[in-house]
Amino acid sequence: MKYMTIKGEKLSQLGLGTWNMGEKAAKRATELAALRYGLSHGVNVIDTAEMYGEGQAESLIGEAIKDLDRSQLFLISKFYPWHASPIDQEKSLTASLKRLGTDYLDLYLLHWKSGYPLAETVKGLQNLQAAGLIRHWGVSNFDTADMQELVAIAGEGAVFANEDLYNIDKRGVEYDLLPWQKQHSIAFIGYSPFNSGNGQSIPVKASLKQIADERGVSVHQVMLAWTMRTGQVLTIPKASSVAHMRANLAATDLVLTPEEVASLDRDYLPPKDKQPLESI
């Protein structure tokens, strides 16, 4: 397992995404087994949101972690933009904590931009942090200008992370957002490394297939290894079965050569100018 240190936190570079999990009783045992397998094999980051199944993913996680050492986990959840006021944030957090079976979150994120004044949202998050209900806070689906506004309000060093869509076929954030966050020591969490969140799979081009064949791995493992190639991105694939989880874990040991990365760049072009922020 690869780890990265962010503001003193040792985090697995591979996290557990939970979008669409916990929603079907027939899949619950399989999903629980997958989460527990990942956690028992070095993963310590779990990403969820109140939006995911209207809390059902959080309840699933609560069941998966109930017998584990909470201090060894890094739990991330998100609140709806229409819960961005300090009062509504606290209500959302209270409900999330109950479902998760814990008394604090390690990271709490505004799920996407809100019409509510950003300064007031920041104030609410700072209040929750001061109360010990969250250890860190951040945002999701923010672009560079949004992040600049956020840091202007909160100050340098206050924002822990921003979570955006990132995979080999959706690379727009590389142009300015990733460098900017690195410069300001703000972690980048990349969701949908397989682009599966919107049901549109990543096209398998010649370089991707060739690398997978030559390495004896799946194209999905190459995609996942690619997101982790720089050590800057914490990637959060969803795995709802032990077999899928095992494959994701194996991808953390796959180190792409500079030649392989270059060949992928020729098929999946890096951005040459500013791109609109994409989301799922």
PDB file of N, CA, C and O in Angstrom, residues 212-270:
ATOM      1  N   ALA A 212      -1.625  -3.084 -20.204  1.00  0.00           N
ATOM      2  CA  ALA A 212      -2.311  -4.106 -19.411  1.00  0.00           C
ATOM      3  C   ALA A 212      -1.875  -5.501 -19.838  1.00  0.00           C
ATOM      4  O   ALA A 212      -1.578  -6.364 -18.990  1.00  0.00           O
ATOM      5  N   ASP A 213      -1.793  -5.736 -21.147  1.00  0.00           N
ATOM      6  CA  ASP A 213      -1.395  -7.055 -21.649  1.00  0.00           C
ATOM      7  C   ASP A 213       0.045  -7.374 -21.277  1.00  0.00           C
ATOM      8  O   ASP A 213       0.357  -8.495 -20.839  1.00  0.00           O
ATOM      9  N   GLU A 214       0.930  -6.406 -21.438  1.00  0.00           N
ATOM     10  CA  GLU A 214       2.345  -6.646 -21.160  1.00  0.00           C
ATOM     11  C   GLU A 214       2.611  -6.853 -19.670  1.00  0.00           C
ATOM     12  O   GLU A 214       3.492  -7.624 -19.300  1.00  0.00           O
ATOM     13  N   ARG A 215       1.846  -6.186 -18.846  1.00  0.00           N
ATOM     14  CA  ARG A 215       2.037  -6.300 -17.386  1.00  0.00           C
ATOM     15  C   ARG A 215       1.240  -7.456 -16.785  1.00  0.00           C
ATOM     16  O   ARG A 215       1.419  -7.787 -15.620  1.00  0.00           O
ATOM     17  N   GLY A 216       0.317  -8.013 -17.567  1.00  0.00           N
ATOM     18  CA  GLY A 216      -0.513  -9.086 -17.034  1.00  0.00           C
ATOM     19  C   GLY A 216      -1.508  -8.610 -16.001  1.00  0.00           C
ATOM     20  O   GLY A 216      -1.802  -9.309 -15.026  1.00  0.00           O
ATOM     21  N   VAL A 217      -2.031  -7.382 -16.222  1.00  0.00           N
ATOM     22  CA  VAL A 217      -3.013  -6.804 -15.304  1.00  0.00           C
ATOM     23  C   VAL A 217      -4.225  -6.363 -16.116  1.00  0.00           C
ATOM     24  O   VAL A 217      -4.224  -6.432 -17.348  1.00  0.00           O
ATOM     25  N   SER A 218      -5.257  -5.897 -15.443  1.00  0.00           N
ATOM     26  CA  SER A 218      -6.449  -5.414 -16.144  1.00  0.00           C
ATOM     27  C   SER A 218      -6.273  -3.955 -16.539  1.00  0.00           C
ATOM     28  O   SER A 218      -5.443  -3.224 -15.961  1.00  0.00           O
ATOM     29  N   VAL A 219      -7.063  -3.511 -17.509  1.00  0.00           N
ATOM     30  CA  VAL A 219      -6.997  -2.103 -17.907  1.00  0.00           C
ATOM     31  C   VAL A 219      -7.427  -1.209 -16.737  1.00  0.00           C
ATOM     32  O   VAL A 219      -6.905  -0.094 -16.584  1.00  0.00           O
ATOM     33  N   HIS A 220      -8.336  -1.687 -15.902  1.00  0.00           N
ATOM     34  CA  HIS A 220      -8.763  -0.893 -14.746  1.00  0.00           C
ATOM     35  C   HIS A 220      -7.622  -0.715 -13.750  1.00  0.00           C
ATOM     36  O   HIS A 220      -7.498   0.344 -13.122  1.00  0.00           O
ATOM     37  N   GLN A 221      -6.778  -1.718 -13.607  1.00  0.00           N
ATOM     38  CA  GLN A 221      -5.638  -1.571 -12.707  1.00  0.00           C
ATOM     39  C   GLN A 221      -4.630  -0.564 -13.253  1.00  0.00           C
ATOM     40  O   GLN A 221      -4.041   0.203 -12.481  1.00  0.00           O
ATOM     41  N   VAL A 222      -4.464  -0.534 -14.562  1.00  0.00           N
ATOM     42  CA  VAL A 222      -3.589   0.479 -15.161  1.00  0.00           C
ATOM     43  C   VAL A 222      -4.180   1.871 -14.943  1.00  0.00           C
ATOM     44  O   VAL A 222      -3.468   2.812 -14.579  1.00  0.00           O
ATOM     45  N   MET A 223      -5.488   2.024 -15.165  1.00  0.00           N
ATOM     46  CA  MET A 223      -6.145   3.310 -14.930  1.00  0.00           C
ATOM     47  C   MET A 223      -5.929   3.785 -13.495  1.00  0.00           C
ATOM     48  O   MET A 223      -5.661   4.969 -13.245  1.00  0.00           O
ATOM     49  N   LEU A 224      -6.066   2.872 -12.560  1.00  0.00           N
ATOM     50  CA  LEU A 224      -5.950   3.230 -11.151  1.00  0.00           C
ATOM     51  C   LEU A 224      -4.508   3.592 -10.809  1.00  0.00           C
ATOM     52  O   LEU A 224      -4.249   4.596 -10.130  1.00  0.00           O
ATOM     53  N   ALA A 225      -3.560   2.789 -11.286  1.00  0.00           N
ATOM     54  CA  ALA A 225      -2.143   3.089 -11.058  1.00  0.00           C
ATOM     55  C   ALA A 225      -1.778   4.445 -11.645  1.00  0.00           C
ATOM     56  O   ALA A 225      -0.984   5.205 -11.068  1.00  0.00           O
ATOM     57  N   TRP A 226      -2.369   4.750 -12.794  1.00  0.00           N
ATOM     58  CA  TRP A 226      -2.100   6.035 -13.438  1.00  0.00           C
ATOM     59  C   TRP A 226      -2.500   7.201 -12.536  1.00  0.00           C
ATOM     60  O   TRP A 226      -1.771   8.193 -12.437  1.00  0.00           O
ATOM     61  N   THR A 227      -3.648   7.129 -11.871  1.00  0.00           N
ATOM     62  CA  THR A 227      -4.088   8.240 -11.009  1.00  0.00           C
ATOM     63  C   THR A 227      -3.130   8.450  -9.840  1.00  0.00           C
ATOM     64  O   THR A 227      -3.046   9.547  -9.301  1.00  0.00           O
ATOM     65  N   MET A 228      -2.403   7.406  -9.458  1.00  0.00           N
ATOM     66  CA  MET A 228      -1.505   7.483  -8.300  1.00  0.00           C
ATOM     67  C   MET A 228      -0.057   7.727  -8.698  1.00  0.00           C
ATOM     68  O   MET A 228       0.830   7.744  -7.843  1.00  0.00           O
ATOM     69  N   ARG A 229       0.202   7.951  -9.981  1.00  0.00           N
ATOM     70  CA  ARG A 229       1.576   7.961 -10.482  1.00  0.00           C
ATOM     71  C   ARG A 229       2.445   9.076  -9.916  1.00  0.00           C
ATOM     72  O   ARG A 229       3.655   8.938  -9.800  1.00  0.00           O
ATOM     73  N   THR A 230       1.838  10.221  -9.553  1.00  0.00           N
ATOM     74  CA  THR A 230       2.623  11.362  -9.082  1.00  0.00           C
ATOM     75  C   THR A 230       2.759  11.410  -7.565  1.00  0.00           C
ATOM     76  O   THR A 230       3.581  12.162  -7.047  1.00  0.00           O
ATOM     77  N   GLY A 231       1.936  10.660  -6.860  1.00  0.00           N
ATOM     78  CA  GLY A 231       1.938  10.717  -5.401  1.00  0.00           C
ATOM     79  C   GLY A 231       1.167  11.889  -4.842  1.00  0.00           C
ATOM     80  O   GLY A 231       1.089  12.065  -3.628  1.00  0.00           O
ATOM     81  N   GLN A 232       0.549  12.696  -5.707  1.00  0.00           N
ATOM     82  CA  GLN A 232      -0.183  13.880  -5.250  1.00  0.00           C
ATOM     83  C   GLN A 232      -1.669  13.628  -5.075  1.00  0.00           C
ATOM     84  O   GLN A 232      -2.345  14.338  -4.321  1.00  0.00           O
ATOM     85  N   VAL A 233      -2.209  12.606  -5.746  1.00  0.00           N
ATOM     86  CA  VAL A 233      -3.653  12.373  -5.771  1.00  0.00           C
ATOM     87  C   VAL A 233      -4.043  11.219  -4.861  1.00  0.00           C
ATOM     88  O   VAL A 233      -3.484  10.125  -4.948  1.00  0.00           O
ATOM     89  N   LEU A 234      -5.016  11.470  -3.988  1.00  0.00           N
ATOM     90  CA  LEU A 234      -5.631  10.411  -3.197  1.00  0.00           C
ATOM     91  C   LEU A 234      -6.852   9.959  -4.000  1.00  0.00           C
ATOM     92  O   LEU A 234      -7.791  10.726  -4.185  1.00  0.00           O
ATOM     93  N   THR A 235      -6.817   8.745  -4.507  1.00  0.00           N
ATOM     94  CA  THR A 235      -7.870   8.274  -5.403  1.00  0.00           C
ATOM     95  C   THR A 235      -8.863   7.402  -4.642  1.00  0.00           C
ATOM     96  O   THR A 235      -8.474   6.645  -3.739  1.00  0.00           O
ATOM     97  N   ILE A 236     -10.155   7.498  -4.990  1.00  0.00           N
ATOM     98  CA  ILE A 236     -11.181   6.809  -4.192  1.00  0.00           C
ATOM     99  C   ILE A 236     -12.112   5.971  -5.075  1.00  0.00           C
ATOM    100  O   ILE A 236     -13.279   6.312  -5.248  1.00  0.00           O
ATOM    101  N   PRO A 237     -11.612   4.873  -5.607  1.00  0.00           N
ATOM    102  CA  PRO A 237     -12.490   3.990  -6.385  1.00  0.00           C
ATOM    103  C   PRO A 237     -13.491   3.289  -5.478  1.00  0.00           C
ATOM    104  O   PRO A 237     -13.220   3.056  -4.298  1.00  0.00           O
ATOM    105  N   LYS A 238     -14.626   2.959  -6.055  1.00  0.00           N
ATOM    106  CA  LYS A 238     -15.598   2.134  -5.338  1.00  0.00           C
ATOM    107  C   LYS A 238     -15.342   0.673  -5.687  1.00  0.00           C
ATOM    108  O   LYS A 238     -15.072   0.337  -6.836  1.00  0.00           O
ATOM    109  N   ALA A 239     -15.403  -0.181  -4.676  1.00  0.00           N
ATOM    110  CA  ALA A 239     -15.321  -1.626  -4.912  1.00  0.00           C
ATOM    111  C   ALA A 239     -16.385  -2.279  -4.050  1.00  0.00           C
ATOM    112  O   ALA A 239     -16.323  -2.216  -2.828  1.00  0.00           O
ATOM    113  N   SER A 240     -17.363  -2.904  -4.679  1.00  0.00           N
ATOM    114  CA  SER A 240     -18.483  -3.478  -3.921  1.00  0.00           C
ATOM    115  C   SER A 240     -18.391  -4.992  -3.799  1.00  0.00           C
ATOM    116  O   SER A 240     -19.340  -5.638  -3.384  1.00  0.00           O
ATOM    117  N   SER A 241     -17.218  -5.546  -4.145  1.00  0.00           N
ATOM    118  CA  SER A 241     -16.984  -6.973  -3.937  1.00  0.00           C
ATOM    119  C   SER A 241     -15.530  -7.166  -3.521  1.00  0.00           C
ATOM    120  O   SER A 241     -14.674  -6.325  -3.812  1.00  0.00           O
ATOM    121  N   VAL A 242     -15.252  -8.259  -2.837  1.00  0.00           N
ATOM    122  CA  VAL A 242     -13.882  -8.534  -2.399  1.00  0.00           C
ATOM    123  C   VAL A 242     -12.961  -8.688  -3.604  1.00  0.00           C
ATOM    124  O   VAL A 242     -11.815  -8.211  -3.599  1.00  0.00           O
ATOM    125  N   ALA A 243     -13.430  -9.324  -4.668  1.00  0.00           N
ATOM    126  CA  ALA A 243     -12.600  -9.514  -5.862  1.00  0.00           C
ATOM    127  C   ALA A 243     -12.191  -8.165  -6.460  1.00  0.00           C
ATOM    128  O   ALA A 243     -11.018  -7.969  -6.835  1.00  0.00           O
ATOM    129  N   HIS A 244     -13.130  -7.262  -6.539  1.00  0.00           N
ATOM    130  CA  HIS A 244     -12.832  -5.929  -7.072  1.00  0.00           C
ATOM    131  C   HIS A 244     -11.886  -5.188  -6.132  1.00  0.00           C
ATOM    132  O   HIS A 244     -10.945  -4.512  -6.565  1.00  0.00           O
ATOM    133  N   MET A 245     -12.115  -5.306  -4.833  1.00  0.00           N
ATOM    134  CA  MET A 245     -11.244  -4.656  -3.851  1.00  0.00           C
ATOM    135  C   MET A 245      -9.826  -5.200  -3.959  1.00  0.00           C
ATOM    136  O   MET A 245      -8.842  -4.441  -3.931  1.00  0.00           O
ATOM    137  N   ARG A 246      -9.704  -6.502  -4.097  1.00  0.00           N
ATOM    138  CA  ARG A 246      -8.389  -7.126  -4.217  1.00  0.00           C
ATOM    139  C   ARG A 246      -7.654  -6.595  -5.454  1.00  0.00           C
ATOM    140  O   ARG A 246      -6.450  -6.315  -5.412  1.00  0.00           O
ATOM    141  N   ALA A 247      -8.389  -6.440  -6.556  1.00  0.00           N
ATOM    142  CA  ALA A 247      -7.789  -5.922  -7.783  1.00  0.00           C
ATOM    143  C   ALA A 247      -7.332  -4.469  -7.592  1.00  0.00           C
ATOM    144  O   ALA A 247      -6.251  -4.080  -8.061  1.00  0.00           O
ATOM    145  N   ASN A 248      -8.141  -3.671  -6.908  1.00  0.00           N
ATOM    146  CA  ASN A 248      -7.759  -2.285  -6.649  1.00  0.00           C
ATOM    147  C   ASN A 248      -6.508  -2.209  -5.779  1.00  0.00           C
ATOM    148  O   ASN A 248      -5.604  -1.397  -6.031  1.00  0.00           O
ATOM    149  N   LEU A 249      -6.450  -3.040  -4.772  1.00  0.00           N
ATOM    150  CA  LEU A 249      -5.281  -3.053  -3.886  1.00  0.00           C
ATOM    151  C   LEU A 249      -4.025  -3.441  -4.649  1.00  0.00           C
ATOM    152  O   LEU A 249      -2.948  -2.865  -4.434  1.00  0.00           O
ATOM    153  N   ALA A 250      -4.150  -4.393  -5.552  1.00  0.00           N
ATOM    154  CA  ALA A 250      -2.995  -4.827  -6.339  1.00  0.00           C
ATOM    155  C   ALA A 250      -2.476  -3.693  -7.215  1.00  0.00           C
ATOM    156  O   ALA A 250      -1.272  -3.612  -7.510  1.00  0.00           O
ATOM    157  N   ALA A 251      -3.368  -2.809  -7.638  1.00  0.00           N
ATOM    158  CA  ALA A 251      -2.965  -1.687  -8.492  1.00  0.00           C
ATOM    159  C   ALA A 251      -2.028  -0.726  -7.775  1.00  0.00           C
ATOM    160  O   ALA A 251      -1.265   0.012  -8.427  1.00  0.00           O
ATOM    161  N   THR A 252      -2.060  -0.716  -6.443  1.00  0.00           N
ATOM    162  CA  THR A 252      -1.161   0.177  -5.709  1.00  0.00           C
ATOM    163  C   THR A 252       0.295  -0.251  -5.852  1.00  0.00           C
ATOM    164  O   THR A 252       1.201   0.556  -5.599  1.00  0.00           O
ATOM    165  N   ASP A 253       0.536  -1.502  -6.230  1.00  0.00           N
ATOM    166  CA  ASP A 253       1.901  -1.988  -6.429  1.00  0.00           C
ATOM    167  C   ASP A 253       2.370  -1.838  -7.872  1.00  0.00           C
ATOM    168  O   ASP A 253       3.513  -2.170  -8.195  1.00  0.00           O
ATOM    169  N   LEU A 254       1.491  -1.365  -8.733  1.00  0.00           N
ATOM    170  CA  LEU A 254       1.822  -1.216 -10.150  1.00  0.00           C
ATOM    171  C   LEU A 254       2.401   0.181 -10.389  1.00  0.00           C
ATOM    172  O   LEU A 254       1.694   1.178 -10.289  1.00  0.00           O
ATOM    173  N   VAL A 255       3.677   0.238 -10.676  1.00  0.00           N
ATOM    174  CA  VAL A 255       4.346   1.514 -10.927  1.00  0.00           C
ATOM    175  C   VAL A 255       4.611   1.632 -12.421  1.00  0.00           C
ATOM    176  O   VAL A 255       5.369   0.835 -12.995  1.00  0.00           O
ATOM    177  N   LEU A 256       3.984   2.587 -13.044  1.00  0.00           N
ATOM    178  CA  LEU A 256       4.145   2.783 -14.478  1.00  0.00           C
ATOM    179  C   LEU A 256       5.498   3.429 -14.781  1.00  0.00           C
ATOM    180  O   LEU A 256       5.946   4.326 -14.063  1.00  0.00           O
ATOM    181  N   THR A 257       6.135   2.969 -15.837  1.00  0.00           N
ATOM    182  CA  THR A 257       7.413   3.544 -16.243  1.00  0.00           C
ATOM    183  C   THR A 257       7.178   4.878 -16.951  1.00  0.00           C
ATOM    184  O   THR A 257       6.071   5.146 -17.451  1.00  0.00           O
ATOM    185  N   PRO A 258       8.199   5.738 -17.025  1.00  0.00           N
ATOM    186  CA  PRO A 258       8.055   6.988 -17.775  1.00  0.00           C
ATOM    187  C   PRO A 258       7.631   6.745 -19.221  1.00  0.00           C
ATOM    188  O   PRO A 258       6.855   7.534 -19.779  1.00  0.00           O
ATOM    189  N   GLU A 259       8.116   5.660 -19.810  1.00  0.00           N
ATOM    190  CA  GLU A 259       7.744   5.341 -21.184  1.00  0.00           C
ATOM    191  C   GLU A 259       6.270   4.974 -21.289  1.00  0.00           C
ATOM    192  O   GLU A 259       5.592   5.367 -22.246  1.00  0.00           O
ATOM    193  N   GLU A 260       5.773   4.240 -20.312  1.00  0.00           N
ATOM    194  CA  GLU A 260       4.361   3.872 -20.310  1.00  0.00           C
ATOM    195  C   GLU A 260       3.475   5.101 -20.109  1.00  0.00           C
ATOM    196  O   GLU A 260       2.442   5.252 -20.780  1.00  0.00           O
ATOM    197  N   VAL A 261       3.885   5.980 -19.212  1.00  0.00           N
ATOM    198  CA  VAL A 261       3.122   7.212 -18.985  1.00  0.00           C
ATOM    199  C   VAL A 261       3.097   8.058 -20.255  1.00  0.00           C
ATOM    200  O   VAL A 261       2.048   8.606 -20.633  1.00  0.00           O
ATOM    201  N   ALA A 262       4.227   8.134 -20.921  1.00  0.00           N
ATOM    202  CA  ALA A 262       4.299   8.916 -22.159  1.00  0.00           C
ATOM    203  C   ALA A 262       3.393   8.338 -23.246  1.00  0.00           C
ATOM    204  O   ALA A 262       2.738   9.084 -23.985  1.00  0.00           O
ATOM    205  N   SER A 263       3.340   7.016 -23.317  1.00  0.00           N
ATOM    206  CA  SER A 263       2.477   6.399 -24.334  1.00  0.00           C
ATOM    207  C   SER A 263       1.003   6.643 -24.020  1.00  0.00           C
ATOM    208  O   SER A 263       0.195   6.871 -24.928  1.00  0.00           O
ATOM    209  N   LEU A 264       0.651   6.637 -22.751  1.00  0.00           N
ATOM    210  CA  LEU A 264      -0.730   6.939 -22.360  1.00  0.00           C
ATOM    211  C   LEU A 264      -1.065   8.401 -22.653  1.00  0.00           C
ATOM    212  O   LEU A 264      -2.181   8.725 -23.075  1.00  0.00           O
ATOM    213  N   ASP A 265      -0.097   9.283 -22.445  1.00  0.00           N
ATOM    214  CA  ASP A 265      -0.315  10.705 -22.744  1.00  0.00           C
ATOM    215  C   ASP A 265      -0.616  10.937 -24.221  1.00  0.00           C
ATOM    216  O   ASP A 265      -1.313  11.901 -24.569  1.00  0.00           O
ATOM    217  N   ARG A 266      -0.083  10.094 -25.067  1.00  0.00           N
ATOM    218  CA  ARG A 266      -0.336  10.263 -26.498  1.00  0.00           C
ATOM    219  C   ARG A 266      -1.764   9.866 -26.872  1.00  0.00           C
ATOM    220  O   ARG A 266      -2.344  10.406 -27.817  1.00  0.00           O
ATOM    221  N   ASP A 267      -2.314   8.908 -26.123  1.00  0.00           N
ATOM    222  CA  ASP A 267      -3.692   8.473 -26.394  1.00  0.00           C
ATOM    223  C   ASP A 267      -4.728   9.236 -25.580  1.00  0.00           C
ATOM    224  O   ASP A 267      -5.869   9.434 -26.021  1.00  0.00           O
ATOM    225  N   TYR A 268      -4.343   9.629 -24.369  1.00  0.00           N
ATOM    226  CA  TYR A 268      -5.243  10.369 -23.479  1.00  0.00           C
ATOM    227  C   TYR A 268      -4.551  11.706 -23.188  1.00  0.00           C
ATOM    228  O   TYR A 268      -3.776  11.822 -22.238  1.00  0.00           O
ATOM    229  N   LEU A 269      -4.840  12.692 -24.004  1.00  0.00           N
ATOM    230  CA  LEU A 269      -4.051  13.916 -24.031  1.00  0.00           C
ATOM    231  C   LEU A 269      -4.182  14.743 -22.752  1.00  0.00           C
ATOM    232  O   LEU A 269      -5.297  14.998 -22.279  1.00  0.00           O
ATOM    233  N   PRO A 270      -3.061  15.178 -22.189  1.00  0.00           N
ATOM    234  CA  PRO A 270      -3.132  16.128 -21.079  1.00  0.00           C
ATOM    235  C   PRO A 270      -3.645  17.468 -21.587  1.00  0.00           C
ATOM    236  O   PRO A 270      -3.493  17.789 -22.770  1.00  0.00           O
TER     237      PRO A 270
END
